[in-house]
Coordinates of C-alpha atoms in Angstrom, one line a residue:
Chain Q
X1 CA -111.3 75.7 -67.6
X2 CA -110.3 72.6 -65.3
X3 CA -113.3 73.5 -63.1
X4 CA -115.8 74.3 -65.9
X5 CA -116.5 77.9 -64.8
X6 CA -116.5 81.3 -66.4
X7 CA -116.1 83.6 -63.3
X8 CA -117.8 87.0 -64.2
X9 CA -116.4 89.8 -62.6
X10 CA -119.1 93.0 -62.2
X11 CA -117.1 96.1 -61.2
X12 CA -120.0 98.4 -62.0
X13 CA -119.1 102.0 -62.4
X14 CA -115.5 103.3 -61.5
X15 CA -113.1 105.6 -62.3
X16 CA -110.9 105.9 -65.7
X17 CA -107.7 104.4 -64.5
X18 CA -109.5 101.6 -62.5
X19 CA -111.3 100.8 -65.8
X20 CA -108.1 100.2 -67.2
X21 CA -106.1 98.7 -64.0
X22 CA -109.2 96.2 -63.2
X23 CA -108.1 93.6 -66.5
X24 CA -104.9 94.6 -66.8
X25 CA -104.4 93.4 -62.9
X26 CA -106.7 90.3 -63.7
X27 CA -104.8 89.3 -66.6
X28 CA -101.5 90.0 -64.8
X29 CA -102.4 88.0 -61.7
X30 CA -103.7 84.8 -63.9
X31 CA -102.1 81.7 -63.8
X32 CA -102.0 78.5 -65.7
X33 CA -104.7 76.9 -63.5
X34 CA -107.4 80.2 -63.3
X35 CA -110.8 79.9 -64.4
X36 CA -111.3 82.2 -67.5
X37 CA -113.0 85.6 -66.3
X38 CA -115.2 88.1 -68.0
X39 CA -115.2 91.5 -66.5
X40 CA -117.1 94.4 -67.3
X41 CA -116.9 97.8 -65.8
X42 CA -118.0 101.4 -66.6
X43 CA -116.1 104.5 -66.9
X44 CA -117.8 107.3 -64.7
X45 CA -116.1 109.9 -66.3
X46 CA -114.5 110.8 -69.8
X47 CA -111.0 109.8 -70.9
X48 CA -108.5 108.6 -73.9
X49 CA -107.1 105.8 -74.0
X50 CA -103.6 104.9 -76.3
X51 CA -102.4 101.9 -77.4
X52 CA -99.4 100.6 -76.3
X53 CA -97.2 100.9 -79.2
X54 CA -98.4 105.0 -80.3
X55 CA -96.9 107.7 -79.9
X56 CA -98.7 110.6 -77.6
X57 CA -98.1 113.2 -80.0
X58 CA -101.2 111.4 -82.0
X59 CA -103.2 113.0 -79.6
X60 CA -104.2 116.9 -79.4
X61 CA -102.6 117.5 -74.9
X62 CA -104.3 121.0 -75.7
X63 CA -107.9 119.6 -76.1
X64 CA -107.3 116.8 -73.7
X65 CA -106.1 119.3 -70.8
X66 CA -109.1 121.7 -72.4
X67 CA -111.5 118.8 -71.9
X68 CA -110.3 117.5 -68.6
X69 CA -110.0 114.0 -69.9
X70 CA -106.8 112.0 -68.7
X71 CA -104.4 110.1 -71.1
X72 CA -104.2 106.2 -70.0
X73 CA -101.7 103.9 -72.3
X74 CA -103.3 100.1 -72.1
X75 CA -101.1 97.2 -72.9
X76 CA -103.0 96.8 -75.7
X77 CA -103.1 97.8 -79.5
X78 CA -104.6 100.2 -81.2
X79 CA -105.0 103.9 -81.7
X80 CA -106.1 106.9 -79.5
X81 CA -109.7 106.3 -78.3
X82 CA -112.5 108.8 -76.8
X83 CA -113.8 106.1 -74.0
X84 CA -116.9 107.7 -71.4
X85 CA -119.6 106.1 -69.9
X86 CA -122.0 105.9 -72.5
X87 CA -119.3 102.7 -73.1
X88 CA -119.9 99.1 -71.4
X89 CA -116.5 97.9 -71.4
X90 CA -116.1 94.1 -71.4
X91 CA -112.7 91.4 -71.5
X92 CA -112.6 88.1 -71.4
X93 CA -109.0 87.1 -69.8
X94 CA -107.7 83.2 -69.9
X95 CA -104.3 81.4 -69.2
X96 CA -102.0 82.5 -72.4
X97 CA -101.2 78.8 -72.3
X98 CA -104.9 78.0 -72.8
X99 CA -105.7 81.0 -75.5
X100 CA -105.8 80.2 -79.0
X101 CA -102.7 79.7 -81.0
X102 CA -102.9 82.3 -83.5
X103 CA -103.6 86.6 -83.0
X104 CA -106.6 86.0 -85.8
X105 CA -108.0 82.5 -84.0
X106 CA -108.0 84.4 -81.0
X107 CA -110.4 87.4 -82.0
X108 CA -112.5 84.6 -83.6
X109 CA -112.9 82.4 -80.8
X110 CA -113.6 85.3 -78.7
X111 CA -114.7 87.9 -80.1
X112 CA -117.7 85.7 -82.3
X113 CA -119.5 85.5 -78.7
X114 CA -119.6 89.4 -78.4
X115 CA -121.2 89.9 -82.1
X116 CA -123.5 87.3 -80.9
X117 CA -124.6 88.3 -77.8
X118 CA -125.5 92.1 -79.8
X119 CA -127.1 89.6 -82.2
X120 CA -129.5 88.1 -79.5
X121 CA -130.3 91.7 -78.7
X122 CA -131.6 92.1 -82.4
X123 CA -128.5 93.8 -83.6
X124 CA -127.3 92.6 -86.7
X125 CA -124.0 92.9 -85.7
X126 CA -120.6 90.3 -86.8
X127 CA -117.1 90.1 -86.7
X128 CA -115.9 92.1 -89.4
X129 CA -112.1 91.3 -91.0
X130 CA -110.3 89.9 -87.8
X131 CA -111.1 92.4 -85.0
X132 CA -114.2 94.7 -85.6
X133 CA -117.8 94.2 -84.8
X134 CA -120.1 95.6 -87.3
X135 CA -123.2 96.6 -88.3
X136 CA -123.3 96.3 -92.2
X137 CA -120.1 98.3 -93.0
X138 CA -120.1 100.6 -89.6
X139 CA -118.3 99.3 -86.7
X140 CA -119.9 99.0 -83.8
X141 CA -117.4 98.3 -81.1
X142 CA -113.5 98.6 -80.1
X143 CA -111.3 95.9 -79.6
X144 CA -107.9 95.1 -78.7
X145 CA -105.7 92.4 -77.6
X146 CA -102.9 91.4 -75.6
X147 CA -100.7 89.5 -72.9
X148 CA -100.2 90.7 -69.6
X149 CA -98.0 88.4 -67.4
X150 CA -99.9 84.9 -68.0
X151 CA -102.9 86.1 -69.3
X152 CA -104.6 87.0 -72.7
X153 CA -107.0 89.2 -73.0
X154 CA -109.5 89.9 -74.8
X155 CA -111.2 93.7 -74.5
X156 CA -114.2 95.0 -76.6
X157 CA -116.8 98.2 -75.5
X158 CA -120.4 98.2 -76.1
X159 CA -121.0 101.9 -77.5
X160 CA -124.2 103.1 -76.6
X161 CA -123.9 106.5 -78.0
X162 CA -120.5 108.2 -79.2
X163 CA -119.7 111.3 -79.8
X164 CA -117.9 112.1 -83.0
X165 CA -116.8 115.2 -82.5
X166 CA -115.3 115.3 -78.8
X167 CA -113.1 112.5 -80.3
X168 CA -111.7 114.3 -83.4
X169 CA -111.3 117.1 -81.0
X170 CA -109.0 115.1 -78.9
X171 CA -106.5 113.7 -81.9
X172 CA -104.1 116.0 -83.1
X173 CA -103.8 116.5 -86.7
X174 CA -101.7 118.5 -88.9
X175 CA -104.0 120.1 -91.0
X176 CA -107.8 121.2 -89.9
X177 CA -109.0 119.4 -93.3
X178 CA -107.6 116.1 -91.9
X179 CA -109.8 116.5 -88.8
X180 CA -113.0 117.3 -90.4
X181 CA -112.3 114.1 -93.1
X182 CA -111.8 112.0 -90.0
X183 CA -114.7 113.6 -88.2
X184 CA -117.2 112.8 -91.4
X185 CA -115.4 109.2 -91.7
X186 CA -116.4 108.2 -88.2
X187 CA -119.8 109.9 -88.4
X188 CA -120.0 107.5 -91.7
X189 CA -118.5 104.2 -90.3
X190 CA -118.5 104.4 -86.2
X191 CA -121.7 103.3 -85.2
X192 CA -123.7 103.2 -81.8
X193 CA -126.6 101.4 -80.3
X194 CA -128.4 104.3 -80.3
X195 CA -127.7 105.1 -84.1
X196 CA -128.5 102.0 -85.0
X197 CA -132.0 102.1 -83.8
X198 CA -131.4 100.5 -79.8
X199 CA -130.6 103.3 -77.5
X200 CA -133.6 101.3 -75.7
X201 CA -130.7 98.6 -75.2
X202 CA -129.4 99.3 -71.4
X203 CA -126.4 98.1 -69.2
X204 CA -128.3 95.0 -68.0
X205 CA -129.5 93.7 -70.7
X206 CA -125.8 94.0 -72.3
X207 CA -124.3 92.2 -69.7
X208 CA -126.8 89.7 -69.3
X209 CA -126.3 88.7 -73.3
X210 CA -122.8 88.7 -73.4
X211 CA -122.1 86.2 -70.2
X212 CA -124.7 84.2 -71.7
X213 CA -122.9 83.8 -74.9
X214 CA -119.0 83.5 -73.8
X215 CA -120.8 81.0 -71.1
X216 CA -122.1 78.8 -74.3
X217 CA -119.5 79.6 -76.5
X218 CA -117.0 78.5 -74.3
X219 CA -119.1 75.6 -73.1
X220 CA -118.3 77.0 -69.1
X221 CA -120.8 78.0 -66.5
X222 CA -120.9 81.1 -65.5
X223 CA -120.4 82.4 -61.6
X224 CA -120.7 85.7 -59.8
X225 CA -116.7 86.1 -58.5
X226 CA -114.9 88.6 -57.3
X227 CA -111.3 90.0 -57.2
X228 CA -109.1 88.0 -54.7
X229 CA -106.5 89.0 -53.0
X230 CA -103.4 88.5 -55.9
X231 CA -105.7 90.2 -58.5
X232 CA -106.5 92.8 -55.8
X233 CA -102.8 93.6 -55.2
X234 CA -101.8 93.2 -59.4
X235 CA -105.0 96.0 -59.9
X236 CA -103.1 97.9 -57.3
X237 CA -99.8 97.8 -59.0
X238 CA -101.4 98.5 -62.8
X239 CA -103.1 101.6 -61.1
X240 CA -100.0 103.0 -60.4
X241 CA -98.1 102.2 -63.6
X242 CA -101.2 103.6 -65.5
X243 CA -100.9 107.0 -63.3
X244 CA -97.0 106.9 -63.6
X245 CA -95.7 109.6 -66.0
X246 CA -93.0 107.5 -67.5
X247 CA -95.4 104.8 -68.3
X248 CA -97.9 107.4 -70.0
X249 CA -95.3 108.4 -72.4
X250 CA -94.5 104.7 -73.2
X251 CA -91.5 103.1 -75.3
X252 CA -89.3 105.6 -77.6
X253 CA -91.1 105.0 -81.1
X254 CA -89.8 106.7 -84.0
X255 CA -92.1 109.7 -85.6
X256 CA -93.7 108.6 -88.7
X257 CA -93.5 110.8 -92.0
X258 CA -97.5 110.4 -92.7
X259 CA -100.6 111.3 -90.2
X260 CA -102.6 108.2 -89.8
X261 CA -106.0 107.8 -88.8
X262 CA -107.6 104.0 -89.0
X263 CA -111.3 104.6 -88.7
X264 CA -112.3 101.1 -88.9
X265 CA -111.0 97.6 -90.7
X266 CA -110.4 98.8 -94.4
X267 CA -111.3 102.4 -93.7
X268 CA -108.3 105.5 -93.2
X269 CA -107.4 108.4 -93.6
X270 CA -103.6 109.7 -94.0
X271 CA -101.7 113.2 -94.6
X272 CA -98.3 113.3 -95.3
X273 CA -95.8 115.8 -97.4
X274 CA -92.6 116.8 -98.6
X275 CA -90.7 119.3 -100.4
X276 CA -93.2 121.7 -100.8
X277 CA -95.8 118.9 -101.9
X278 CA -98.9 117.4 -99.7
X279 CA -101.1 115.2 -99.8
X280 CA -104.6 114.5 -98.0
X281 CA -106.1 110.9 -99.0
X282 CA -109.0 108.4 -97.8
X283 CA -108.8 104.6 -98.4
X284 CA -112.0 103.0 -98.3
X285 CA -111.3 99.4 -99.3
X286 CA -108.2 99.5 -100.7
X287 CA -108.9 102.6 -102.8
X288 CA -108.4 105.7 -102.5
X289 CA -111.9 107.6 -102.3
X290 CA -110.5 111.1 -102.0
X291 CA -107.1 111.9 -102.6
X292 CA -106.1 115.9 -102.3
X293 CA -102.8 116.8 -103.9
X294 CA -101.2 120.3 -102.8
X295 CA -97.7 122.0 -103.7
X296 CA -96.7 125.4 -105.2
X297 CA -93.9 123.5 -107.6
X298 CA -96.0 121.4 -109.5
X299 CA -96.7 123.5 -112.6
X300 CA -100.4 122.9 -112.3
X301 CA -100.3 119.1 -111.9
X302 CA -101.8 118.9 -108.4
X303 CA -105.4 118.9 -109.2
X304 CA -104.6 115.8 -112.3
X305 CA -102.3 113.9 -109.8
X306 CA -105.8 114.2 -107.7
X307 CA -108.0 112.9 -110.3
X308 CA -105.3 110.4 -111.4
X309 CA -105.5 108.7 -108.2
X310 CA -109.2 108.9 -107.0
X311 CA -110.8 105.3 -106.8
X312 CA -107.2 103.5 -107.4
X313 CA -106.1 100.6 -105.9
X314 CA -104.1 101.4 -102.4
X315 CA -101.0 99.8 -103.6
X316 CA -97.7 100.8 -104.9
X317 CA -97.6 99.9 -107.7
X318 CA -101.1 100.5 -108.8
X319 CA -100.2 104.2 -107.8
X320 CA -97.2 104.7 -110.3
X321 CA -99.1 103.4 -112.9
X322 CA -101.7 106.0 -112.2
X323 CA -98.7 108.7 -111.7
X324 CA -96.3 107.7 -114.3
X325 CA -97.5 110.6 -117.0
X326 CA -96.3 113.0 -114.3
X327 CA -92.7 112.3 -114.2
X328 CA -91.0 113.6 -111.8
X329 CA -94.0 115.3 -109.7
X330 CA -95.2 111.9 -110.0
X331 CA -92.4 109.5 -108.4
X332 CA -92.2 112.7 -105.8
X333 CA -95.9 111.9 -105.0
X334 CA -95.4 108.0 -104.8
X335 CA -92.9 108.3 -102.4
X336 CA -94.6 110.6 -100.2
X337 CA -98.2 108.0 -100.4
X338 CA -95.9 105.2 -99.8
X339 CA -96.0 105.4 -96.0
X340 CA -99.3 106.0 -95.6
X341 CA -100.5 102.7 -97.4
X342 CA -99.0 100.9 -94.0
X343 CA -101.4 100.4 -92.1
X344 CA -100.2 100.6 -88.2
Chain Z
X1 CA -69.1 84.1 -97.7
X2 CA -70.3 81.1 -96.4
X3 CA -73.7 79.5 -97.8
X4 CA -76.1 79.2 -94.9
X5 CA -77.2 75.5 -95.0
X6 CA -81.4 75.5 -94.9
X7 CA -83.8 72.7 -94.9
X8 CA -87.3 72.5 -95.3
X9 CA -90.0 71.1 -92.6
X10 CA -93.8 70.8 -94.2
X11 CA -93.4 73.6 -96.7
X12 CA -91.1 76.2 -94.4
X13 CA -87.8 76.9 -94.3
X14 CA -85.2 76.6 -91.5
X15 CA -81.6 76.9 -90.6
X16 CA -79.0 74.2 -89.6
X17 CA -77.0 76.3 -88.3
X18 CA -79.5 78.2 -86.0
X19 CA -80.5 77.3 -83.1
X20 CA -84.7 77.2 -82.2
X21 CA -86.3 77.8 -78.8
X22 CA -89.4 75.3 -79.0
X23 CA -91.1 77.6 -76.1
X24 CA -90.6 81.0 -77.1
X25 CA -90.2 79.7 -81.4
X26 CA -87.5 81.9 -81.3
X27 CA -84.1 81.8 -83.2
X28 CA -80.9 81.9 -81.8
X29 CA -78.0 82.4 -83.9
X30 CA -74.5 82.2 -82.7
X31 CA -71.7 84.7 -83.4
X32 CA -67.9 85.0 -84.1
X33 CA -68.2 87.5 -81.7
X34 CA -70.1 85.6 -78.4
X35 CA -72.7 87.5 -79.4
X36 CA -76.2 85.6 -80.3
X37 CA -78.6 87.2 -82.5
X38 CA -82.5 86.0 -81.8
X39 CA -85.5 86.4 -83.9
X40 CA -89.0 84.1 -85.5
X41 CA -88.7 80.9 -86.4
X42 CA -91.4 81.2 -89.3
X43 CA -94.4 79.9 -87.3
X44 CA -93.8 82.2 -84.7
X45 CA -94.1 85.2 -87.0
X46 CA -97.1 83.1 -89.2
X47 CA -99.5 83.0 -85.9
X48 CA -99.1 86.7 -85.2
X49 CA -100.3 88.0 -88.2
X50 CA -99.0 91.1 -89.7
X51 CA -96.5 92.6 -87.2
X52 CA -97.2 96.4 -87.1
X53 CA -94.7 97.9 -84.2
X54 CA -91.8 96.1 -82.2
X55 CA -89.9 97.7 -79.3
X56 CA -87.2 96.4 -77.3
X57 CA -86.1 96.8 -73.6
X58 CA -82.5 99.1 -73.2
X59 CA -79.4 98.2 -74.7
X60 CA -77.4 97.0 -72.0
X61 CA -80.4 96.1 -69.8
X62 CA -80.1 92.1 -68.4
X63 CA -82.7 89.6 -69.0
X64 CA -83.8 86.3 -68.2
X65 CA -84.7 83.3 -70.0
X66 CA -88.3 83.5 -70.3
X67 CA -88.9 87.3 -69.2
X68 CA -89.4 90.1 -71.8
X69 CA -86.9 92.0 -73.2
X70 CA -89.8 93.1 -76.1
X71 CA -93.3 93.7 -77.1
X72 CA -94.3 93.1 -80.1
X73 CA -97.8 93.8 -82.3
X74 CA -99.7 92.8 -84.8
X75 CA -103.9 92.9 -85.2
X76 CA -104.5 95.1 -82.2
X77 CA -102.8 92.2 -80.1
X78 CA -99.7 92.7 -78.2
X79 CA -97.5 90.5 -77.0
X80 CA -94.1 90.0 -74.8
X81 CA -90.8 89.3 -76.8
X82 CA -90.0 86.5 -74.6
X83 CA -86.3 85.7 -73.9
X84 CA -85.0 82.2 -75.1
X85 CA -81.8 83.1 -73.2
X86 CA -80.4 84.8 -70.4
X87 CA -78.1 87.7 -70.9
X88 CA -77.5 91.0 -71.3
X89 CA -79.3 92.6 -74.4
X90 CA -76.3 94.4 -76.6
X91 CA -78.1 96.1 -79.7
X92 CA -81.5 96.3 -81.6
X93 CA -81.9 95.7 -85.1
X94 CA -82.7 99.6 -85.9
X95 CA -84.2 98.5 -89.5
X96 CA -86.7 96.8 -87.8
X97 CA -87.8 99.4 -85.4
X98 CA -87.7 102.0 -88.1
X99 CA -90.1 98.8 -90.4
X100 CA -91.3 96.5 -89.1
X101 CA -93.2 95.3 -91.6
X102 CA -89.5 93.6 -92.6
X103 CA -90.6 90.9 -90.4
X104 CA -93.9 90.1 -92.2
X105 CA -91.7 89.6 -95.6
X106 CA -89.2 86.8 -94.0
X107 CA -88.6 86.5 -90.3
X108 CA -85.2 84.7 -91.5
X109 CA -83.6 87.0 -92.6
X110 CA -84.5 89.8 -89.7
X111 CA -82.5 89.5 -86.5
X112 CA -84.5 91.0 -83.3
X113 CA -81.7 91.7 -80.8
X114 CA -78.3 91.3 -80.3
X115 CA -77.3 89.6 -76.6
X116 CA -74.4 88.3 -74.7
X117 CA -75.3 85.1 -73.0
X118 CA -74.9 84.4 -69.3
X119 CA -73.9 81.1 -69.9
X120 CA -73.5 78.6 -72.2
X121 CA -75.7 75.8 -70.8
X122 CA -79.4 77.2 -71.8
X123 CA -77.9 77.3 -75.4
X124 CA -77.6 73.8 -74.8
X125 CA -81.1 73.5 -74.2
X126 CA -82.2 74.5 -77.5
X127 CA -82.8 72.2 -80.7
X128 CA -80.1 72.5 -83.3
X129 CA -79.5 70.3 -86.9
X130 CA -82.1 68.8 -88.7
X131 CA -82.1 65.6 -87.2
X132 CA -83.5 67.8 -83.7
X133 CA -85.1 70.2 -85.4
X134 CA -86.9 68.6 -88.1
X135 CA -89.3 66.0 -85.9
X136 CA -90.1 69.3 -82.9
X137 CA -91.1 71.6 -85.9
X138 CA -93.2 69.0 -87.9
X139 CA -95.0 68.3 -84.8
X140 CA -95.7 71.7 -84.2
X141 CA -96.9 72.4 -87.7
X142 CA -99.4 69.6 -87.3
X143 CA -100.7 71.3 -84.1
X144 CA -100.9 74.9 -85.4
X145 CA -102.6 73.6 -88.4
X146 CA -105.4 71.1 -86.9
X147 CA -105.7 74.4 -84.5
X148 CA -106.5 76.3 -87.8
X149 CA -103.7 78.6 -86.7
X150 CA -102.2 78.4 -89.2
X151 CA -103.6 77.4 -93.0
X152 CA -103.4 74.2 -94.3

């Protein structure tokens, strides 16, 4: 920022693990002095990506090995995500001493000029909660953050068209009901240019509105750059720690008791059981919109703790309330929801 | 069991008899055992948001002050556990690994990691009492806050 410039970094079309190694080696190679940089590259072929903190059992190997898509783990958060190249991926990487103070300031201050850049394309898109872009109540774009050596980053995707089902083929679930709730809860709140009415939108035009607005935004001037030599060796290094098995299976997290699925800010889906009893449920909003209750011991109370609980309020203790006339089967129930209200 | 002795600095509470990193606003907290326990200072937990996952590098692994021995994450966002000391880590709190929501109730009262420090001088380096910590921390609210940060 001491020179006034936003470099903007092109890498055009590449492969999956340089889509991830390019701003991970950027960010790693930044130092207190760098101009801020926005990159953008496109995946030329299909792959998922993980977040750093998930587990890789959240993802179906099976289908993935089926599909031919390869697994990368970004030092970013977040769950498992279908990523092809009907995706414009886009970060905008400063010096962590220069980025805001403040996880939520820093998805406002930079992730506002992304919404508004869709916004000068005629989208009516906006930040939605802290991290999601939107259109009305379907999101529109992926984002993540995080620090990589002395740089933050920023990273967002401009969805041209996604395809619903090849990514609730790729997650693993267990049960098939979960996968076809998850499937009809992104086909309901994960939205594309193209569904929203500008698949004439194309990669140029994209590019060309977002540099303009993190330019203004962020009151720099924008210039052509390209990698130099440091960021050319950090890429290097992340390209091998991306392809490096023990860095694919990432830290030792422990297994969670619930199935969780977050489709968008506000909007999951969880499966969890115990004992004989399970349980399928949606929150939309912080209710439950569907809630399916399951088990051979429950002496016929499974379909009333299921009506009991539709459109109640996410939260503990608005859940016993709803389950206290069930005793027993009740508290059983509450303790097996519990985990899944926690959103991770 | 002694009363920890607390004082409060615009509205949060802190600890005179912990020690605070001002860089990494981290707590250090000094054992019988020459053991140090670290965790948030209360606007270091505030401007991450709600923490979702922690994980820490190996027990018995070395690290030095100002390198990793974490990640942490909260909003999508994730972020290096940055070591206020050097030393050599010797347990994990497994509570928080197994919740870490724990942290978003009271970062106080949830140690990160046990280490043994290298040497005595960094602890030196970091602000302890009220009289040190008091003025650092005010100063730091009022630039979190006129950031928006943090709410007024």
């Amino acid at each position: 920022m001491t020179d006034g410039v936003l470099r903007v970094i092109d890498a055009g079309r590449v492969g999956p693990t340089r889509s991830q190694s390019l701003w991970h080696g950027i960010a790693a190679a930044m130092e207190p002095d760098s101009s801020p940089t926005l990159s953008f590259c496109r995946p030329a072929r299909p792959y998922v990506g993980i977040g750093f903190h998930r587990r890789l059992d959240e993802l179906d190997l099976e289908a993935c090995r089926a599909e031919r898509l390869p697994i990368l783990r970004r030092q970013i958060g977040g769950g498992p995500v279908y990523l092809d190249s009907d995706q414009l991926f886009f970060q905008l990487t400063m010096p962590a001493g220069r980025a805001p103070a403040g996880v939520d300031r820093l998805y406002a201050l930079l992730l506002e000029p992304a919404a508004a850049a869709l916004r000068a394309l005629g989208i009516d898109a906006r930040v939605d909660g802290m991290n999601d872009i939107a259109v009305g109540d379907r999101k529109l774009s992926g984002t993540g953050a995080g620090q990589v050596g002395g740089g933050v980053t920023v990273v967002g995707n401009v969805i041209f068209r996604f395809p619903h089902e090849r990514m609730a083929r790729v997650l693993a679930f267990p049960r098939e009901d979960m996968r076809a709730e998850c499937l009809r809860l992104m086909r309901r709140y994960v939205s594309s240019l193209a569904d929203e009415g500008f698949g004439h939108v194309d990669e140029d035009q994209a590019k060309a509105a977002l540099r303009e607005s993190y330019a203004s935004a962020l009151g720099l001037r924008p210039v052509d750059g390209a990698l130099d030599e440091r960021e050319l060796a950090a890429v290097g290094r992340w390209q091998r720690r991306l392809r490096s098995r023990e860095w694919l299976l990432g830290p030792d997290l422990p297994a969670r008791t619930v199935r969780q699925v977050k489709v968008r800010a506000g909007v999951w889906t969880f499966a969890g059981g115990d004992d004989g009893l399970s349980v399928l449920a949606t929150v939309v909003g912080g209710r439950f919109e569907r809630v399916s209750v399951a088990g051979a011991g429950l002496n016929g109370a499974a379909d009333g703790m299921s009506v009991a609980l539709a459109g109640a309020e996410a939260e503990p203790v608005a859940l016993a309330g709803r389950l206290e006339r069930f005793g027993d089967h009740g508290r059983k129930l509450l303790q097996v929801l519990e985990p899944g209200l926690v959103l991770r | 069991m002694a009363t920890e002795q607390v004082f409060e600095v615009k509205g949060y509470t802190l600890s005179a008899d912990r020690l605070y990193d001002p860089v990494t606003h981290l707590w250090v907290e000094p054992r019988h055992d020459d053991l140090v326990r670290i965790g948030f200072d209360p606007l270091g937990r505030e401007t991450l948001g709600d923490v979702v996952q922690v994980t820490f590098e190996a027990v018995g692994i070395t690290v030095r002050r100002g390198e990793p021995f974490g990640s942490i994450e909260a909003a999508k966002f994730v972020g290096p556990l940055v070591a206020p000391l050097s030393g050599a880590l010797r347990a994990h709190n497994e509570a928080l690994l197994a919740d870490p929501g724990l942290l978003n109730d009271d970062p106080s009262a949830h140690w990160l990691v046990e280490l043994e420090p290298a040497n005595g001088v960094e602890l030196e380096g970091l602000l302890q009492g009220e009289a040190a910590v008091a003025p650092w921390f005010a100063t730091e609210v009022d630039r979190y806050r006129s950031q928006g940060a943090i709410a007024e």
